[in-house]
Tab-separated table of C-alpha atoms and ligand atoms in Angstrom:
chain	number	residue	atom	x	y	z
A	55	MET	CA	101.265	129.501	64.047
A	56	SER	CA	104.302	129.611	61.561
A	57	LEU	CA	104.844	133.193	59.795
A	58	SER	CA	104.843	133.207	56.159
A	59	PRO	CA	107.775	135.047	54.432
A	60	ALA	CA	105.099	137.637	53.735
A	61	ASP	CA	104.255	138.130	57.133
A	62	VAL	CA	107.818	138.688	57.660
A	63	ARG	CA	108.374	141.211	55.154
A	64	ALA	CA	105.441	142.665	56.711
A	65	ASP	CA	106.482	143.086	59.830
A	66	PRO	CA	110.093	142.641	60.003
A	67	ALA	CA	110.870	143.799	63.308
A	68	GLY	CA	108.260	141.391	64.730
A	69	ASP	CA	105.174	142.566	67.109
A	70	GLY	CA	107.235	142.774	70.020
A	71	ARG	CA	109.225	145.738	68.386
A	72	ARG	CA	105.841	147.303	67.215
A	73	GLU	CA	104.321	146.701	70.421
A	74	ALA	CA	107.466	148.546	72.374
A	75	ASN	CA	107.744	151.481	69.781
A	76	ALA	CA	103.878	152.188	70.069
A	77	ALA	CA	104.251	151.771	73.934
A	78	ALA	CA	107.175	154.590	73.883
A	79	VAL	CA	104.861	156.808	71.641
A	80	PHE	CA	101.873	156.679	73.937
A	81	ARG	CA	104.155	157.046	76.866
A	82	ALA	CA	105.811	160.037	75.849
A	83	VAL	CA	102.085	161.643	74.871
A	84	LEU	CA	101.198	160.966	78.422
A	85	ASP	CA	104.088	162.680	79.850
A	86	HIS	CA	104.498	165.261	77.674
A	87	GLY	CA	101.235	166.059	75.928
A	88	PRO	CA	99.554	167.983	74.346
A	89	THR	CA	102.586	168.606	72.521
A	90	ALA	CA	103.751	168.283	68.631
A	91	ARG	CA	104.841	165.560	67.205
A	92	SER	CA	108.174	166.433	66.917
A	93	ALA	CA	108.830	166.602	70.461
A	94	ILE	CA	107.464	163.099	70.680
A	95	ALA	CA	109.755	161.930	68.658
A	96	ARG	CA	112.585	163.785	69.952
A	97	MET	CA	111.631	162.055	73.331
A	98	SER	CA	111.162	158.637	72.482
A	99	GLY	CA	114.047	158.650	70.372
A	100	LEU	CA	111.786	157.460	67.449
A	101	SER	CA	112.299	158.736	63.902
A	102	PRO	CA	109.503	161.370	63.080
A	103	ALA	CA	108.117	158.952	60.987
A	104	ALA	CA	107.705	155.830	62.984
A	105	VAL	CA	106.325	158.383	65.867
A	106	SER	CA	103.859	159.613	62.847
A	107	ARG	CA	103.084	155.819	61.791
A	108	GLN	CA	102.239	154.763	65.294
A	109	PHE	CA	100.644	157.905	66.570
A	110	LEU	CA	98.395	157.410	63.622
A	111	GLY	CA	97.717	153.606	64.735
A	112	LEU	CA	96.950	154.445	68.421
A	113	ALA	CA	94.498	157.172	67.252
A	114	ARG	CA	92.290	154.265	65.794
A	115	LEU	CA	92.433	152.867	68.908
A	116	GLY	CA	90.688	155.962	70.265
A	117	LEU	CA	93.762	156.159	72.733
A	118	VAL	CA	95.239	159.607	71.392
A	119	ARG	CA	93.975	162.395	69.504
A	120	GLU	CA	94.947	165.728	67.896
A	121	ARG	CA	94.327	168.585	69.339
A	122	PRO	CA	94.143	171.527	66.504
A	123	GLU	CA	92.405	173.881	68.898
A	124	LEU	CA	95.870	174.468	70.428
A	125	ALA	CA	98.221	174.905	67.409
A	126	VAL	CA	100.527	177.979	68.308
A	127	GLY	CA	99.267	180.563	65.126
A	128	GLY	CA	101.843	180.983	62.371
A	129	HIS	CA	102.695	177.803	62.407
A	130	VAL	CA	101.627	175.227	59.896
A	131	GLY	CA	101.937	171.797	58.681
A	132	ARG	CA	100.395	168.442	60.821
A	133	PRO	CA	103.789	168.009	62.848
A	134	GLN	CA	102.815	170.986	64.881
A	135	VAL	CA	99.206	170.422	65.581
A	136	PRO	CA	99.281	169.241	69.469
A	137	VAL	CA	98.648	165.477	70.120
A	138	ASP	CA	97.645	164.546	73.550
A	139	ILE	CA	95.835	161.164	75.623
A	140	ASP	CA	92.010	161.171	74.258
A	141	THR	CA	90.604	161.814	77.509
A	142	ALA	CA	87.028	161.750	75.945
A	143	GLY	CA	87.748	158.206	74.568
A	144	PRO	CA	87.612	154.943	76.166
A	145	LEU	CA	87.714	154.570	79.734
A	146	VAL	CA	89.105	151.611	82.276
A	147	GLY	CA	87.336	150.289	85.612
A	148	GLY	CA	88.297	149.801	88.792
A	149	LEU	CA	87.509	148.160	92.284
A	150	HIS	CA	88.827	148.715	95.638
A	151	ILE	CA	87.877	146.126	98.255
A	152	GLY	CA	87.797	147.663	102.049
A	153	LEU	CA	87.500	145.847	105.179
A	154	SER	CA	83.303	146.379	105.008
A	155	HIS	CA	83.085	148.327	101.673
A	156	SER	CA	83.845	147.869	97.807
A	157	MET	CA	84.201	150.892	96.384
A	158	TYR	CA	84.492	151.049	91.814
A	159	CYS	CA	84.752	153.273	89.660
A	160	LEU	CA	85.498	154.614	85.832
A	161	LEU	CA	88.917	156.057	84.919
A	162	ASP	CA	89.707	158.327	81.567
A	163	LEU	CA	93.357	157.487	79.809
A	164	ARG	CA	94.746	160.103	82.716
A	165	ALA	CA	93.439	158.365	85.540
A	166	ASN	CA	90.794	160.992	86.256
A	167	VAL	CA	87.524	159.866	87.979
A	168	VAL	CA	84.556	159.924	85.386
A	169	ALA	CA	82.197	157.700	87.484
A	170	ARG	CA	82.270	156.100	91.334
A	171	GLY	CA	80.158	153.557	93.108
A	172	GLY	CA	79.845	151.318	96.230
A	173	ALA	CA	78.840	148.577	97.860
A	174	THR	CA	79.170	147.074	101.475
A	175	HIS	CA	80.030	143.700	102.266
A	176	ALA	CA	79.760	144.056	106.199
A	177	GLY	CA	79.593	140.810	108.196
A	178	ARG	CA	80.554	138.720	105.157
A	179	THR	CA	84.143	136.584	104.320
A	180	GLY	CA	85.819	134.771	101.945
A	181	GLY	CA	84.087	134.476	98.618
A	182	ALA	CA	81.057	136.246	100.012
A	183	VAL	CA	82.786	139.471	100.026
A	184	LEU	CA	82.557	140.258	96.295
A	185	ASP	CA	79.018	139.110	95.809
A	186	PRO	CA	77.656	142.676	96.506
A	187	VAL	CA	80.105	144.166	93.447
A	188	LEU	CA	79.607	141.108	91.213
A	189	ASP	CA	75.747	142.226	91.277
A	190	ARG	CA	75.835	145.710	90.802
A	191	LEU	CA	79.224	146.018	88.409
A	192	PRO	CA	77.766	145.178	84.509
A	193	ALA	CA	74.843	147.326	85.280
A	194	PHE	CA	77.180	150.523	86.176
A	195	LEU	CA	79.618	149.824	83.589
A	196	ALA	CA	76.996	149.714	80.992
A	197	GLU	CA	75.100	153.161	82.831
A	198	ARG	CA	78.020	154.850	83.541
A	199	ALA	CA	80.363	154.368	80.590
A	200	GLY	CA	77.848	156.465	78.477
A	201	GLY	CA	78.516	155.032	75.281
A	202	ARG	CA	82.319	154.865	75.762
A	203	PRO	CA	84.071	151.413	75.635
A	204	VAL	CA	85.713	150.045	78.647
A	205	LEU	CA	89.195	148.422	77.994
A	206	GLY	CA	89.998	146.662	81.036
A	207	PHE	CA	89.266	146.459	84.825
A	208	GLY	CA	91.282	146.516	87.565
A	209	ALA	CA	90.750	145.023	91.479
A	210	VAL	CA	92.592	145.580	94.070
A	211	THR	CA	92.871	144.967	97.945
A	212	GLY	CA	95.355	144.565	100.965
A	213	GLY	CA	97.258	142.100	101.857
A	214	TRP	CA	98.942	139.525	99.486
A	215	VAL	CA	97.729	139.660	96.158
A	216	ASP	CA	99.358	137.542	93.226
A	217	PRO	CA	98.997	139.829	90.128
A	218	GLU	CA	99.763	136.659	87.839
A	219	ALA	CA	97.205	134.136	89.607
A	220	GLY	CA	94.512	136.558	89.517
A	221	ALA	CA	94.231	136.296	93.206
A	222	VAL	CA	94.332	137.221	96.818
A	223	VAL	CA	96.755	135.042	98.016
A	224	ARG	CA	96.021	136.231	101.933
A	225	HIS	CA	93.818	138.895	103.394
A	226	ALA	CA	93.494	137.989	106.926
A	227	ALA	CA	91.570	140.933	108.350
A	228	LEU	CA	89.053	139.798	105.367
A	229	GLY	CA	89.185	136.436	105.956
A	230	LEU	CA	90.578	135.454	102.450
A	231	ARG	CA	92.475	132.650	101.423
A	232	GLU	CA	93.512	131.590	97.659
A	233	LEU	CA	90.632	133.530	96.287
A	234	PRO	CA	90.412	134.121	92.644
A	235	LEU	CA	89.361	137.706	91.810
A	236	ARG	CA	90.292	137.810	88.201
A	237	ALA	CA	87.854	134.713	86.840
A	238	PRO	CA	84.820	135.808	88.403
A	239	LEU	CA	85.288	139.507	87.228
A	240	GLU	CA	85.773	138.691	84.217
A	241	ARG	CA	82.734	136.521	83.796
A	242	ALA	CA	80.514	139.100	84.719
A	243	LEU	CA	82.267	142.197	83.057
A	244	GLY	CA	83.164	140.326	79.711
A	245	VAL	CA	86.221	142.839	79.630
A	246	PRO	CA	90.150	141.932	80.639
A	247	VAL	CA	90.814	142.242	84.363
A	248	HIS	CA	93.895	142.872	86.415
A	249	VAL	CA	94.481	142.339	90.077
A	250	ASP	CA	97.036	143.694	92.153
A	251	ASN	CA	97.562	145.016	95.656
A	252	HIS	CA	96.495	148.182	96.360
A	253	ALA	CA	100.238	149.582	97.430
A	254	ARG	CA	101.296	148.233	94.587
A	255	ALA	CA	98.603	149.866	92.481
A	256	ILE	CA	99.566	153.031	94.003
A	257	ALA	CA	102.603	153.363	93.397
A	258	ARG	CA	101.903	152.181	89.492
A	259	ALA	CA	99.843	155.285	89.525
A	260	GLU	CA	102.250	157.606	90.944
A	261	ILE	CA	104.627	156.427	88.356
A	262	LEU	CA	102.308	156.927	85.436
A	263	PHE	CA	100.820	159.723	86.346
A	264	GLY	CA	102.265	161.867	89.358
A	265	ARG	CA	105.566	162.666	90.213
A	266	PRO	CA	108.255	162.598	87.315
A	267	GLU	CA	110.842	161.969	90.518
A	268	ALA	CA	108.668	158.635	91.815
A	269	ARG	CA	109.821	156.742	87.992
A	270	ARG	CA	113.841	156.970	89.408
A	271	GLY	CA	112.600	155.552	93.290
A	272	VAL	CA	109.654	154.806	95.153
A	273	VAL	CA	108.583	153.563	98.477
A	274	HIS	CA	105.138	153.564	99.326
A	275	LEU	CA	103.352	152.868	102.913
A	276	PHE	CA	99.407	152.345	102.593
A	277	ILE	CA	98.180	152.626	106.198
A	278	GLY	CA	94.495	151.528	105.984
A	279	ASN	CA	92.481	148.998	108.254
A	280	VAL	CA	95.664	147.009	107.068
A	281	VAL	CA	99.072	148.296	106.384
A	282	ASP	CA	101.431	147.683	103.408
A	283	ALA	CA	103.978	148.637	101.388
A	284	ALA	CA	104.931	149.074	97.795
A	285	VAL	CA	108.879	149.902	96.116
A	286	GLY	CA	109.257	150.742	92.731
A	287	VAL	CA	113.021	151.398	91.361
A	288	ALA	CA	113.065	152.577	87.590
A	289	GLY	CA	109.599	152.641	86.978
A	290	VAL	CA	109.391	149.219	87.837
A	291	VAL	CA	107.399	148.181	91.009
A	292	HIS	CA	108.782	144.785	92.678
A	293	GLN	CA	107.032	141.448	93.464
A	294	GLY	CA	109.322	139.112	94.353
A	295	PRO	CA	108.415	135.610	94.166
A	296	ARG	CA	104.540	134.962	94.498
A	297	SER	CA	104.323	138.681	94.537
A	298	ALA	CA	104.601	138.437	98.489
A	299	ALA	CA	106.578	141.828	98.398
A	300	GLY	CA	105.265	144.811	100.778
A	301	ASP	CA	103.957	143.017	103.961
A	302	ILE	CA	105.340	145.538	106.622
A	303	ALA	CA	102.270	144.530	109.104
A	304	HIS	CA	105.274	143.595	111.438
A	305	LEU	CA	107.660	146.132	110.994
A	306	PRO	CA	109.088	147.189	114.605
A	307	VAL	CA	108.010	150.715	115.426
A	308	GLY	CA	109.001	150.693	119.328
A	309	ALA	CA	105.268	151.860	120.259
A	310	ARG	CA	104.526	150.666	124.089
A	311	GLY	CA	101.676	148.509	124.980
A	312	ALA	CA	100.249	147.542	120.843
A	313	ARG	CA	100.006	143.844	121.365
A	314	CYS	CA	100.205	142.250	117.938
A	315	PRO	CA	98.439	138.882	117.070
A	316	CYS	CA	102.368	137.829	116.060
A	317	GLY	CA	103.037	137.833	119.822
A	318	ARG	CA	104.959	140.916	119.790
A	319	THR	CA	104.539	144.584	120.613
A	320	GLY	CA	105.109	147.400	119.078
A	321	CYS	CA	104.533	145.995	115.307
A	322	LEU	CA	103.351	148.973	112.722
A	323	GLN	CA	99.830	147.318	112.103
A	324	ALA	CA	99.222	146.827	115.650
A	325	THR	CA	100.289	150.445	116.332
A	326	ALA	CA	99.082	152.415	113.449
A	327	SER	CA	96.297	150.734	111.087
A	328	ASP	CA	93.074	152.196	111.304
A	329	LEU	CA	91.404	149.622	113.067
A	330	ALA	CA	94.093	149.780	115.845
A	331	LEU	CA	94.035	153.669	116.030
A	332	ALA	CA	90.040	153.502	116.107
A	333	GLU	CA	90.083	150.851	118.778
A	334	ARG	CA	92.194	153.142	121.129
A	335	ALA	CA	90.255	156.373	120.564
A	336	VAL	CA	87.149	154.159	121.411
A	337	ALA	CA	88.712	153.494	124.764
A	338	GLU	CA	90.121	156.739	125.669
A	339	GLY	CA	86.251	157.681	125.113
A	340	VAL	CA	87.030	159.736	122.290
A	341	VAL	CA	84.904	158.350	119.728
A	342	PRO	CA	82.039	156.400	120.389
A	343	ASP	CA	82.666	153.649	117.872
A	344	PRO	CA	85.143	152.322	116.186
A	345	ASP	CA	85.845	154.208	112.671
A	346	VAL	CA	88.269	156.187	111.809
A	347	SER	CA	86.658	158.396	109.978
A	348	LEU	CA	84.695	159.902	113.357
A	349	LEU	CA	88.215	160.239	114.682
A	350	VAL	CA	89.410	162.610	111.517
A	351	ASP	CA	85.925	164.499	111.777
A	352	ALA	CA	86.413	164.867	115.954
A	353	ALA	CA	90.224	166.227	114.745
A	354	ALA	CA	88.519	168.835	112.016
A	355	ALA	CA	86.116	169.621	114.704
A	356	GLY	CA	89.073	170.959	117.186
A	357	ASP	CA	89.015	168.122	119.411
A	358	PRO	CA	92.403	167.950	120.924
A	359	ARG	CA	92.326	164.341	121.816
A	360	ALA	CA	91.651	163.022	118.711
A	361	ASP	CA	94.348	165.224	117.155
A	362	ARG	CA	96.870	163.776	119.759
A	363	LEU	CA	95.944	160.106	118.456
A	364	LEU	CA	96.225	161.387	114.984
A	365	ARG	CA	100.061	163.035	115.465
A	366	GLN	CA	101.319	160.010	117.459
A	367	ARG	CA	100.060	157.665	114.283
A	368	ALA	CA	101.706	160.142	112.139
A	369	GLN	CA	104.822	159.702	113.989
A	370	HIS	CA	104.736	155.871	113.954
A	371	VAL	CA	104.147	156.042	109.989
A	372	GLY	CA	107.335	158.516	109.785
A	373	ARG	CA	109.330	156.062	112.171
A	374	ALA	CA	108.189	153.135	109.432
A	375	ALA	CA	109.020	155.445	106.505
A	376	ALA	CA	112.643	156.114	107.816
A	377	LEU	CA	113.420	152.335	108.412
A	378	LEU	CA	112.769	151.679	105.066
A	379	THR	CA	114.375	154.673	103.695
A	380	ASP	CA	117.382	153.699	105.272
A	381	VAL	CA	117.173	150.350	103.564
A	382	LEU	CA	116.655	151.884	99.708
A	383	ASN	CA	117.048	155.288	99.680
A	384	PRO	CA	114.318	156.405	97.549
A	385	ASP	CA	113.211	159.672	95.850
A	386	VAL	CA	109.945	159.674	96.984
A	387	VAL	CA	108.537	158.446	99.924
A	388	LEU	CA	104.273	158.177	99.258
A	389	VAL	CA	101.962	157.933	102.251
A	390	THR	CA	98.452	156.676	101.709
A	391	GLU	CA	96.515	157.412	104.857
A	392	THR	CA	93.130	159.192	105.899
A	393	SER	CA	93.688	162.028	107.934
A	394	SER	CA	96.733	163.349	105.680
A	395	LEU	CA	94.704	163.090	102.618
A	396	LEU	CA	92.323	165.831	104.367
A	397	ASN	CA	94.929	167.814	106.342
A	398	PRO	CA	98.363	168.544	105.317
A	399	GLU	CA	99.716	168.979	109.001
A	400	TYR	CA	99.971	165.112	109.607
A	401	LEU	CA	101.880	164.510	106.771
A	402	GLU	CA	104.323	167.337	107.769
A	403	VAL	CA	104.148	165.366	110.999
A	404	MET	CA	105.351	161.903	109.182
A	405	GLY	CA	107.765	163.999	107.106
A	406	ALA	CA	109.370	165.619	110.586
A	407	GLU	CA	109.485	162.204	111.388
A	408	LEU	CA	111.358	160.446	108.834
A	409	ALA	CA	114.007	163.208	108.914
A	410	GLU	CA	114.742	163.011	112.414
A	411	ARG	CA	114.712	159.678	112.349
A	412	SER	CA	116.516	158.320	109.062
A	413	HIS	CA	119.901	158.321	108.777
A	414	VAL	CA	120.504	159.021	104.972
A	415	CYS	CA	117.298	161.537	104.358
A	416	ASP	CA	117.409	165.066	106.490
A	417	ASP	CA	114.691	166.471	104.293
A	418	PRO	CA	110.934	166.028	105.488
A	419	ALA	CA	109.767	167.288	101.818
A	420	ARG	CA	110.629	163.956	100.495
A	421	LEU	CA	107.617	162.515	102.309
A	422	VAL	CA	104.414	163.299	100.115
A	423	GLY	CA	101.054	162.155	99.815
A	424	PRO	CA	99.994	160.458	96.663
A	425	HIS	CA	98.915	162.624	93.652
A	426	ALA	CA	95.329	161.377	93.256
A	427	GLY	CA	94.563	163.058	96.680
A	428	PRO	CA	91.601	162.154	97.758
A	429	ALA	CA	90.762	160.000	94.574
A	430	VAL	CA	93.530	157.893	95.577
A	431	LEU	CA	91.077	154.536	96.150
A	432	PRO	CA	89.301	155.235	93.028
A	433	VAL	CA	92.610	155.509	91.222
A	434	ALA	CA	94.356	152.168	92.895
A	435	GLY	CA	91.113	150.645	91.877
A	436	GLY	CA	91.681	151.357	87.838
A	437	ALA	CA	95.522	151.225	87.893
A	438	PRO	CA	96.630	147.932	86.902
A	439	ALA	CA	94.326	148.183	84.144
A	440	LEU	CA	95.908	151.414	82.755
A	441	ALA	CA	99.619	150.184	83.695
A	442	ALA	CA	98.544	147.122	81.456
A	443	LEU	CA	97.333	149.361	78.785
A	444	TYR	CA	100.237	151.636	78.882
A	445	ARG	CA	102.521	148.563	79.012
A	446	SER	CA	101.104	147.015	75.635
A	447	PRO	CA	98.413	149.303	74.046
A	448	LEU	CA	98.083	146.941	70.933
A	449	ARG	CA	97.616	143.782	73.046
A	450	SER	CA	95.408	145.675	75.925
A	451	THR	CA	93.262	146.827	72.661
A	452	GLY	CA	93.432	143.320	71.179
A	453	ALA	CA	94.942	145.696	68.100
A	454	ALA	CA	97.983	142.368	68.302
A	455	PRO	CA	97.486	138.864	69.234
A	456	ALA	CA	97.322	138.424	73.087
A	457	GLY	CA	100.043	135.937	72.649
A	458	ALA	CA	102.637	138.584	70.857
A	459	ALA	CA	105.935	138.384	72.518
A	460	VAL	CA	106.752	141.836	73.710
B	608	ZN	ZN1	103.366	141.941	115.026
């Protein structure tokens, strides 16, 4: 389609500039809101007139709103009315596919959890793991959104996930290979679906909604039934060719006895994954079933054997964090791991091990848990959709053509 001279006059800078300016204002409101438009202009580097124009466009889409009730007394005039993200407006949905259970949710535009649900897929492998959620999700979104528009949907899991292809390339524990996620979910839900690895999604959520220093540099370790990592530099999460970055399953952490399917011993996944830990806990008679939540409960109830196993795991995670920290020297070392989400003492063990082992970081406080806390998995699910919305607010809401260059 070619542009007529009138089109060019109407938008001389092109859709790319318009989208970039809208995104800059949207992000500044996210970072600093509620605040006055004049402050948004200072922080985004745009003129007050441009900020007002972009704000109006974003408000028409329901993404931002004025907060007159927060205006400081004595200041009259519209520029002083604080503006903020509209957390009572549109939503995004999210899905996290775990080893035996899928969790789905609705999030507002500041990544607060509005509703959540789940379905088991225990015993299923391959494409069949999606069947229970495909059955339930359309009704969940219709009933729980309460009439609020759902702008997009995120779907995340562990292993090798390719966002461009919208597919899981490989997830050995779930028996997934080249499984499309985006296409079946878009067919079932009728909204744009964004797919990613869960470690990258949590890193993106931290960059958008969490600690400001995570924008400069963040390394994230996800320690669950599978282990994954993500690296973000200058606000961009690295993916690499076919989005394969982040496989830390075979990082050597030097633990004795933990034989890995790759043939070596001491690999991180074989040493420190939830599965490996739970199997060790069963073998030592600490818990009856290989379920890490039983171990966490036992430690919380005062069982010293359970506590010792969790501390050992925290040390192994700290070693892996030290290896990655020496290579990348990130501003934030983020760790998502079950026991430390509930008890910060295990996070302190990881931080101490990091400071002890690293050659470039002697500060245990550089290692932190995700800002989302126990809501980290729902937030991970919706994060790819929120990241797309904040990157391209006009395209993501259909207010600019999907093919427009940005
Ligand atoms: Zn290995």
